Short mmCIF file of C-alpha atoms in Angstrom, two decimals:
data_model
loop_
_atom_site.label_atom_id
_atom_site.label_comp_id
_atom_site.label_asym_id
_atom_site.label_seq_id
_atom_site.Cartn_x
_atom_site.Cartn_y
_atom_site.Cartn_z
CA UNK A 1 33.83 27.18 -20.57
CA UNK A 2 35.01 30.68 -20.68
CA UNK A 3 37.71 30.37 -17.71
CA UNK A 4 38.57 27.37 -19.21
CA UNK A 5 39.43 29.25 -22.38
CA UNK A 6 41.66 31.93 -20.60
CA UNK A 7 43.61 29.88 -18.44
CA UNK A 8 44.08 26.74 -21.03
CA UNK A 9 42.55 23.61 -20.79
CA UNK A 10 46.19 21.80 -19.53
CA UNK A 11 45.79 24.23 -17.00
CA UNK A 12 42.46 23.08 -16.01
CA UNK A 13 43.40 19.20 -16.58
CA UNK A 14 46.92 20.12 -14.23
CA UNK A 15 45.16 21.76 -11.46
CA UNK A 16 42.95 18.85 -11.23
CA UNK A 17 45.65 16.24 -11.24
CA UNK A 18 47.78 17.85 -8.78
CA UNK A 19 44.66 18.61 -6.46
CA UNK A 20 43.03 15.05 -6.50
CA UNK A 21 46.54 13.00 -6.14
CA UNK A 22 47.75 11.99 -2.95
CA UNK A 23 51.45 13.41 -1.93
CA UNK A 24 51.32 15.92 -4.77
CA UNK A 25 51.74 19.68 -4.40
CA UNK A 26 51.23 22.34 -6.75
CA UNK A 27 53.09 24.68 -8.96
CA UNK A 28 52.45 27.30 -5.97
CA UNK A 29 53.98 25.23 -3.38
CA UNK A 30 56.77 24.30 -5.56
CA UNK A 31 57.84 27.95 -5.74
CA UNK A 32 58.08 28.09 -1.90
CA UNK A 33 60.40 24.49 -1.89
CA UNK A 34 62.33 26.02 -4.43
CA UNK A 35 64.92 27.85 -2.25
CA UNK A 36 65.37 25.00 0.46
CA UNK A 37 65.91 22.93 -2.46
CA UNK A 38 68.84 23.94 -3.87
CA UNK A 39 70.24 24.96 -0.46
CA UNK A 40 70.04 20.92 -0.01
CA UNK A 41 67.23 22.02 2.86
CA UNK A 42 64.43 19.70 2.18
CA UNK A 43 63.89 17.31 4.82
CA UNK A 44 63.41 13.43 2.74
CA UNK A 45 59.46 13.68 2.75
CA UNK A 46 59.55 17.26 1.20
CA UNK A 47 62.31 16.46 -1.32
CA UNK A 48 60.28 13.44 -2.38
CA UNK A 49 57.15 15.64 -2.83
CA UNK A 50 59.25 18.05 -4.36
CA UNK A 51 60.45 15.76 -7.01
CA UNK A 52 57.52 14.03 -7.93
CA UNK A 53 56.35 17.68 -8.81
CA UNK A 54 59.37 18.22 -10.80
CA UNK A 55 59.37 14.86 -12.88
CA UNK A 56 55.23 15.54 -13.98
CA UNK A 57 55.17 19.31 -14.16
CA UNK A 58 57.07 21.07 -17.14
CA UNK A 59 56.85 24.26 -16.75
CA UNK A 60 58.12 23.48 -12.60
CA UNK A 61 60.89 21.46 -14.58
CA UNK A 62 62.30 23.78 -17.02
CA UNK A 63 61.01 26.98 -14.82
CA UNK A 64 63.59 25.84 -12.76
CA UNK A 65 66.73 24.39 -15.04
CA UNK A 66 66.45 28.16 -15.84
CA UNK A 67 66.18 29.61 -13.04
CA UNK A 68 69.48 27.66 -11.69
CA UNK A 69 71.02 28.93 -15.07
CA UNK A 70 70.57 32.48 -14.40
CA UNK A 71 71.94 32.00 -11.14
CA UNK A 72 75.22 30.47 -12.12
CA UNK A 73 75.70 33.66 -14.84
CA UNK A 74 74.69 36.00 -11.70
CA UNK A 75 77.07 34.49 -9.55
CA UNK A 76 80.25 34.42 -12.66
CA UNK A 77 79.02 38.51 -13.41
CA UNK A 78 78.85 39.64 -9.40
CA UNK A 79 81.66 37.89 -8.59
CA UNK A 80 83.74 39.97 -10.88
CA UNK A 81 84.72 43.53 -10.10
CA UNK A 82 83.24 45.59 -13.13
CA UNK A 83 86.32 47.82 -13.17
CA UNK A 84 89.54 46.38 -13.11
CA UNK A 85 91.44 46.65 -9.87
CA UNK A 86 94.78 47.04 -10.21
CA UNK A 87 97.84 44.92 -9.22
CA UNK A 88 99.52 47.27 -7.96
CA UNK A 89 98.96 48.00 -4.82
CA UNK A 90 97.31 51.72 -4.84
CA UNK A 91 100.16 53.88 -2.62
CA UNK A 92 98.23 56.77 -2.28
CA UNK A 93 95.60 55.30 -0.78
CA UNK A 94 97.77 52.83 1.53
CA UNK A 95 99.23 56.35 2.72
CA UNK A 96 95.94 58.56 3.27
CA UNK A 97 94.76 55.29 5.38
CA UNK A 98 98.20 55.52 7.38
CA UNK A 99 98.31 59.28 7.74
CA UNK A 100 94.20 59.21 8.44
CA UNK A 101 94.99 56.94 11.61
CA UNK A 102 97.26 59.63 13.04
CA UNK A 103 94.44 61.51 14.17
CA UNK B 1 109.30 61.34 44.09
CA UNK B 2 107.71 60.56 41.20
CA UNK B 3 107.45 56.51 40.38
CA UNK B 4 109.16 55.97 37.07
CA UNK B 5 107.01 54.46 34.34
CA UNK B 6 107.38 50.69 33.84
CA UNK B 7 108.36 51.59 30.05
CA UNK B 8 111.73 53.65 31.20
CA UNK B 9 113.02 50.91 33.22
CA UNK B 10 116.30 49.30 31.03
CA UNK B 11 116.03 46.11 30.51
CA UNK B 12 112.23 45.75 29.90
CA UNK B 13 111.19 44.86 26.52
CA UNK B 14 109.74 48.15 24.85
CA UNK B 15 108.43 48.20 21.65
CA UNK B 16 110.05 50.59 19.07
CA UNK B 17 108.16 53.32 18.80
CA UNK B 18 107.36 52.91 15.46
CA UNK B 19 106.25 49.41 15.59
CA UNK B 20 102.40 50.16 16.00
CA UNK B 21 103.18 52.38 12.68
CA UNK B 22 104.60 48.85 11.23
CA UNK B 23 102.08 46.75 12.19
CA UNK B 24 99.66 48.76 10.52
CA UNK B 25 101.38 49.30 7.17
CA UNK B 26 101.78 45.43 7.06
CA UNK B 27 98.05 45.12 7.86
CA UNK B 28 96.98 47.73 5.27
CA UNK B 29 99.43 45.87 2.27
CA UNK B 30 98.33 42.52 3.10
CA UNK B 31 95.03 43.32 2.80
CA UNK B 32 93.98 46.37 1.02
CA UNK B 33 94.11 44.83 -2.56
CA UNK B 34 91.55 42.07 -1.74
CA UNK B 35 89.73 44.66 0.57
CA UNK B 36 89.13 47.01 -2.60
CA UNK B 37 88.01 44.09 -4.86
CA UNK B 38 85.08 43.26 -2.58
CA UNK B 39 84.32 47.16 -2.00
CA UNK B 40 84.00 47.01 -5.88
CA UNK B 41 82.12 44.29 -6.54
CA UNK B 42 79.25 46.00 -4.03
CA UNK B 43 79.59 49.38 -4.53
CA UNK B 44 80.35 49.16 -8.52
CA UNK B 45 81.96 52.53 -8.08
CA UNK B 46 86.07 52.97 -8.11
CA UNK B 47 85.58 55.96 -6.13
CA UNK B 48 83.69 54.86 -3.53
CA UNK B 49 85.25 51.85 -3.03
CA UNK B 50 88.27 53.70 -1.96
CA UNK B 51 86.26 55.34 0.49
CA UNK B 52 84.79 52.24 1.56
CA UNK B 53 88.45 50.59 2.35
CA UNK B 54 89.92 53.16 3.52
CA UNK B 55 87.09 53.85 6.60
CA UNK B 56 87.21 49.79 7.10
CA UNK B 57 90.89 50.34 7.57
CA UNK B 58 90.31 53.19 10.00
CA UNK B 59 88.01 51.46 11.65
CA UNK B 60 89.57 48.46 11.59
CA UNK B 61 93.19 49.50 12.82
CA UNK B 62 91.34 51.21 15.38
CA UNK B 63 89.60 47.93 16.81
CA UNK B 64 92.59 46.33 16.09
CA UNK B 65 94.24 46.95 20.61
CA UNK B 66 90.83 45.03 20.97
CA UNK B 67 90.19 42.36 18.40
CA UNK B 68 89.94 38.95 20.23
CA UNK B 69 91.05 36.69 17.68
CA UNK B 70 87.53 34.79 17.58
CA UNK B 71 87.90 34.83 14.00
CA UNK B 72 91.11 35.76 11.68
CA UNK B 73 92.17 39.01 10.57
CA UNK B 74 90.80 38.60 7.03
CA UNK B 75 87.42 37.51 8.28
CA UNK B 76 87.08 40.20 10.30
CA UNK B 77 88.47 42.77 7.84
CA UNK B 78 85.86 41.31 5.38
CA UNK B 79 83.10 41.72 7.94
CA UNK B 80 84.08 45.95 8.39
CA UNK B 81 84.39 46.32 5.00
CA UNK B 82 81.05 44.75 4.20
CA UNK B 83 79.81 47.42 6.93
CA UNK B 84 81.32 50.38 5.52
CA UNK B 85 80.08 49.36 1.64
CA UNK B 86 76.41 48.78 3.66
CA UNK B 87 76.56 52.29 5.06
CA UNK B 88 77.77 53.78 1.82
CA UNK B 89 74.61 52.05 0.28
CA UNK B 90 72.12 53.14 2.32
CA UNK B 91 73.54 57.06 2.29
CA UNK B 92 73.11 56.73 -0.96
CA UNK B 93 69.64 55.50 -0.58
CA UNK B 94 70.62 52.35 -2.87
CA UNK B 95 68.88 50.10 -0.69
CA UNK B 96 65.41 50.63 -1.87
CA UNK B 97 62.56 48.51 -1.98
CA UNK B 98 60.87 49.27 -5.29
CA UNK B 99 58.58 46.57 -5.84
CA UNK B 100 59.67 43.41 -8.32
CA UNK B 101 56.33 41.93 -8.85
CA UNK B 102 56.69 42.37 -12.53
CA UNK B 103 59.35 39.83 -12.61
CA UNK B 104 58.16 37.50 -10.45
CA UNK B 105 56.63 33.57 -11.43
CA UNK B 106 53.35 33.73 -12.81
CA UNK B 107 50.54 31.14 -12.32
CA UNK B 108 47.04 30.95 -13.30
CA UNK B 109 43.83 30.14 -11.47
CA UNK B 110 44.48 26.63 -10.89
CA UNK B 111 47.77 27.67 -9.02
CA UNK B 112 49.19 26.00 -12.57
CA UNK B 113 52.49 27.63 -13.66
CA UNK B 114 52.33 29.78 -16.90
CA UNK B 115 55.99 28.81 -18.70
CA UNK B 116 56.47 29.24 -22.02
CA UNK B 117 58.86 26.14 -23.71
CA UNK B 118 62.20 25.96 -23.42
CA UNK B 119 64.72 24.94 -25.74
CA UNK B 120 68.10 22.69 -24.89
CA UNK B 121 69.70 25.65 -22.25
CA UNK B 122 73.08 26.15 -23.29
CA UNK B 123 75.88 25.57 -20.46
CA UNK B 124 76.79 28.82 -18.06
CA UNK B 125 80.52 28.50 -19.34
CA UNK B 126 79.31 29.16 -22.94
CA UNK B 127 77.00 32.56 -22.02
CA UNK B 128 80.11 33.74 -20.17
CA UNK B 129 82.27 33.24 -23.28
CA UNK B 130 80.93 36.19 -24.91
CA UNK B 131 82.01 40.01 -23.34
CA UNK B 132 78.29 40.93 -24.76
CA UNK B 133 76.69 38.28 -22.38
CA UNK B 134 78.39 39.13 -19.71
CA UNK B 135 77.78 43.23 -19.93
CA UNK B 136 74.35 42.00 -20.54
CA UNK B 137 73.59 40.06 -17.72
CA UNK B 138 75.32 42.85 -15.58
CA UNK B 139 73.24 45.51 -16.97
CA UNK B 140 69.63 43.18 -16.09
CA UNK B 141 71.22 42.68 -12.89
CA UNK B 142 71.08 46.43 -12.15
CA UNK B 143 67.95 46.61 -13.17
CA UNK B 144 67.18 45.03 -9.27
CA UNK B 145 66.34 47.11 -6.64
CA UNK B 146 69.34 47.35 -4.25
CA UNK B 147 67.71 46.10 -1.63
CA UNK B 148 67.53 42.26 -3.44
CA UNK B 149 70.55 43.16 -5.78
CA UNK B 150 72.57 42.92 -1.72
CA UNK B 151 71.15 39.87 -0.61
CA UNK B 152 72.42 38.19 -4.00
CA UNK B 153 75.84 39.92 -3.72
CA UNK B 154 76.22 39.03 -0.03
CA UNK B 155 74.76 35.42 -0.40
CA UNK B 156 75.55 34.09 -3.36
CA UNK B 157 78.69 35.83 -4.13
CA UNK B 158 80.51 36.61 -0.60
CA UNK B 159 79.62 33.05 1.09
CA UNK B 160 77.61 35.35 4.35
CA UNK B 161 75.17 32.52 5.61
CA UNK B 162 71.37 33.40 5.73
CA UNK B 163 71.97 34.09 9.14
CA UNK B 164 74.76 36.71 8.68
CA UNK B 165 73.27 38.32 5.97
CA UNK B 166 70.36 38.85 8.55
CA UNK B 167 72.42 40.76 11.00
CA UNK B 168 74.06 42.50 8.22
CA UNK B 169 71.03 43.87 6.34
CA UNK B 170 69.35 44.27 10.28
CA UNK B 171 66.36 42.03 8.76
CA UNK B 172 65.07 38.72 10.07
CA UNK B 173 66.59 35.30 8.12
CA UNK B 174 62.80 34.77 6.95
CA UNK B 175 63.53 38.07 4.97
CA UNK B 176 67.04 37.21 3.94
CA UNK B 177 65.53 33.65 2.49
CA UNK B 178 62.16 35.68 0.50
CA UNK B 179 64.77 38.61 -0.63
CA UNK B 180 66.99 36.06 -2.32
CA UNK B 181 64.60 33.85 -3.93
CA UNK B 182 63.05 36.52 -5.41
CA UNK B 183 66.11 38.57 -6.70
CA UNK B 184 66.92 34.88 -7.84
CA UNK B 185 63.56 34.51 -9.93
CA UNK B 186 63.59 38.23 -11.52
CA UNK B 187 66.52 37.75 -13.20
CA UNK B 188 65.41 34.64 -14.33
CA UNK B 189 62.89 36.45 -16.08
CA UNK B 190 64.59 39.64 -16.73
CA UNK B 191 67.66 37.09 -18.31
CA UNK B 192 65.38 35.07 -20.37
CA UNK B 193 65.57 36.96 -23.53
CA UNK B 194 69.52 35.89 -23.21
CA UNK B 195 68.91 32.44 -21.99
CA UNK B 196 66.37 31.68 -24.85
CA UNK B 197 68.91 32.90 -27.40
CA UNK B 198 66.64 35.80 -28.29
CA UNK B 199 69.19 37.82 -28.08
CA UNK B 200 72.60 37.89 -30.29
CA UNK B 201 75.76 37.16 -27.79
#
């Protein structure tokens, strides 16, 4: 009983489900679908195993609603310069690139 | 007697010879304000980025008698400027590896997830609202090594496919695919304080 204290008995009642049932994966092999996934990679019988994961697994389920969250704010921060560049177009630079060419 | 060079002979249509000179200013204005943005968004450094731009130019203007039109002008010009940010990177040895186990998905014996409960996640659109958020998420981004931090910036952000983010970063695509997922599930974790609300936007 004592690993089933430390790891949690829904663990232990999990790991058993997704062992014994027939086209299931677990929350291990979920994390390696995970990029092919949302790069729309899966080929039909993966995607299928993929979601049946999804729809019975919580933690896979909201693990990943986040993780596509934190992507999306990623993606809106790194897309954006963090200093502002300016309009203008910079004519000392344009001219040291210009001049630099001469030699 | 000497043979006269083809460009004496009147009547032949000679270039001005200032019209290299103009094509290059008009290459350098059309594209050095776009050119700077991307060296900024890598680099994260005004000063550098400069230096970044102006080598791609140099570079660039330089290739230019050669350039075979396989792609456009922009796309290549995006490509060289990539490679000079890269090379500015690595000099300054911010393309390290440090480990991000730490931040990675956890599981337990039973190859069972450990997640803690979410609440209702708020919409991207609403996080970005807030100038807080956003310097937030920005500061946990550089908390990545630079070596995932670039496969994010070059993948998500700059639309390189796996496979040109491979020849980029000189890694295989296998690499490329690991590097991103991960930098993609650190931040997960290293956001979640933000994402759970724990934090005040």
């Amino acid at each position: 009983m004592k690993y089933l204290h430390r790891s949690g008995v829904r663990g232990w009642i999990k790991g058993v489900l997704f062992r014994g049932m027939p086209g299931m994966i677990n929350c291990v092999e979920f994390e390696e679908f995970v990029l092919s996934y949302l790069d729309g990679e899966l080929p039909a019988r993966q995607l299928k195993v993929f979601e049946r994961h999804m729809r019975l697994c919580r933690e896979c389920r909201e693990y990943l609603a986040a993780y596509r969250l934190s992507s999306e704010l990623s993606c809106a921060v790194l897309g954006t310069p963090q200093e502002s560049v300016p309009e203008d177009v910079p004519e000392d630079l344009i001219k040291a690139i210009l001049d630099a060419r001469q030699y | 007697m000497p043979t006269k060079s083809p460009k004496s002979e009147p009547g032949l249509s000679t270039p001005p010879p200032n019209h290299e000179a103009l094509e290059a200013e008009v290459l350098v204005r059309d594209n050095i304000s776009w050119m700077l943005a991307l060296a900024q968004r890598i680099l994260r450094d005004q000063a550098l980025a400069e230096d970044a731009v102006q080598n791609a130019f140099i570079a660039g203007l330089r290739g230019l008698p050669t350039f075979e039109g396989r792609s456009s002008v922009k796309t290549w010009l995006h490509r060289i400027t990539v490679n000079e940010c890269l090379m500015k990177l690595r000099k300054q040895k911010q393309l390290n590896e440090k480990p991000i186990d730490e931040y990675l998905p956890e599981f337990d014996r039973h190859n069972c997830r450990i997640e803690a409960p979410w609440p209702v996640l708020s919409r991207a659109e609403d996080f970005l609202e807030s100038e807080r958020t956003r310097a937030l998420v920005a500061e946990k981004i550089s908390v990545l090594p630079g070596t995932y931090r670039i496969v994010l910036q070059l993948r998500d952000i700059e639309g390189y496919s796996t496979d040109e983010v491979a020849e980029l970063l000189e890694i295989s695509p296998g690499n490329v695919k690991v590097r991103l997922h991960r930098a993609r599930a650190a931040l997960k974790k290293l956001l979640e304080p933000v994402l759970r609300g724990e934090v005040h936007r």
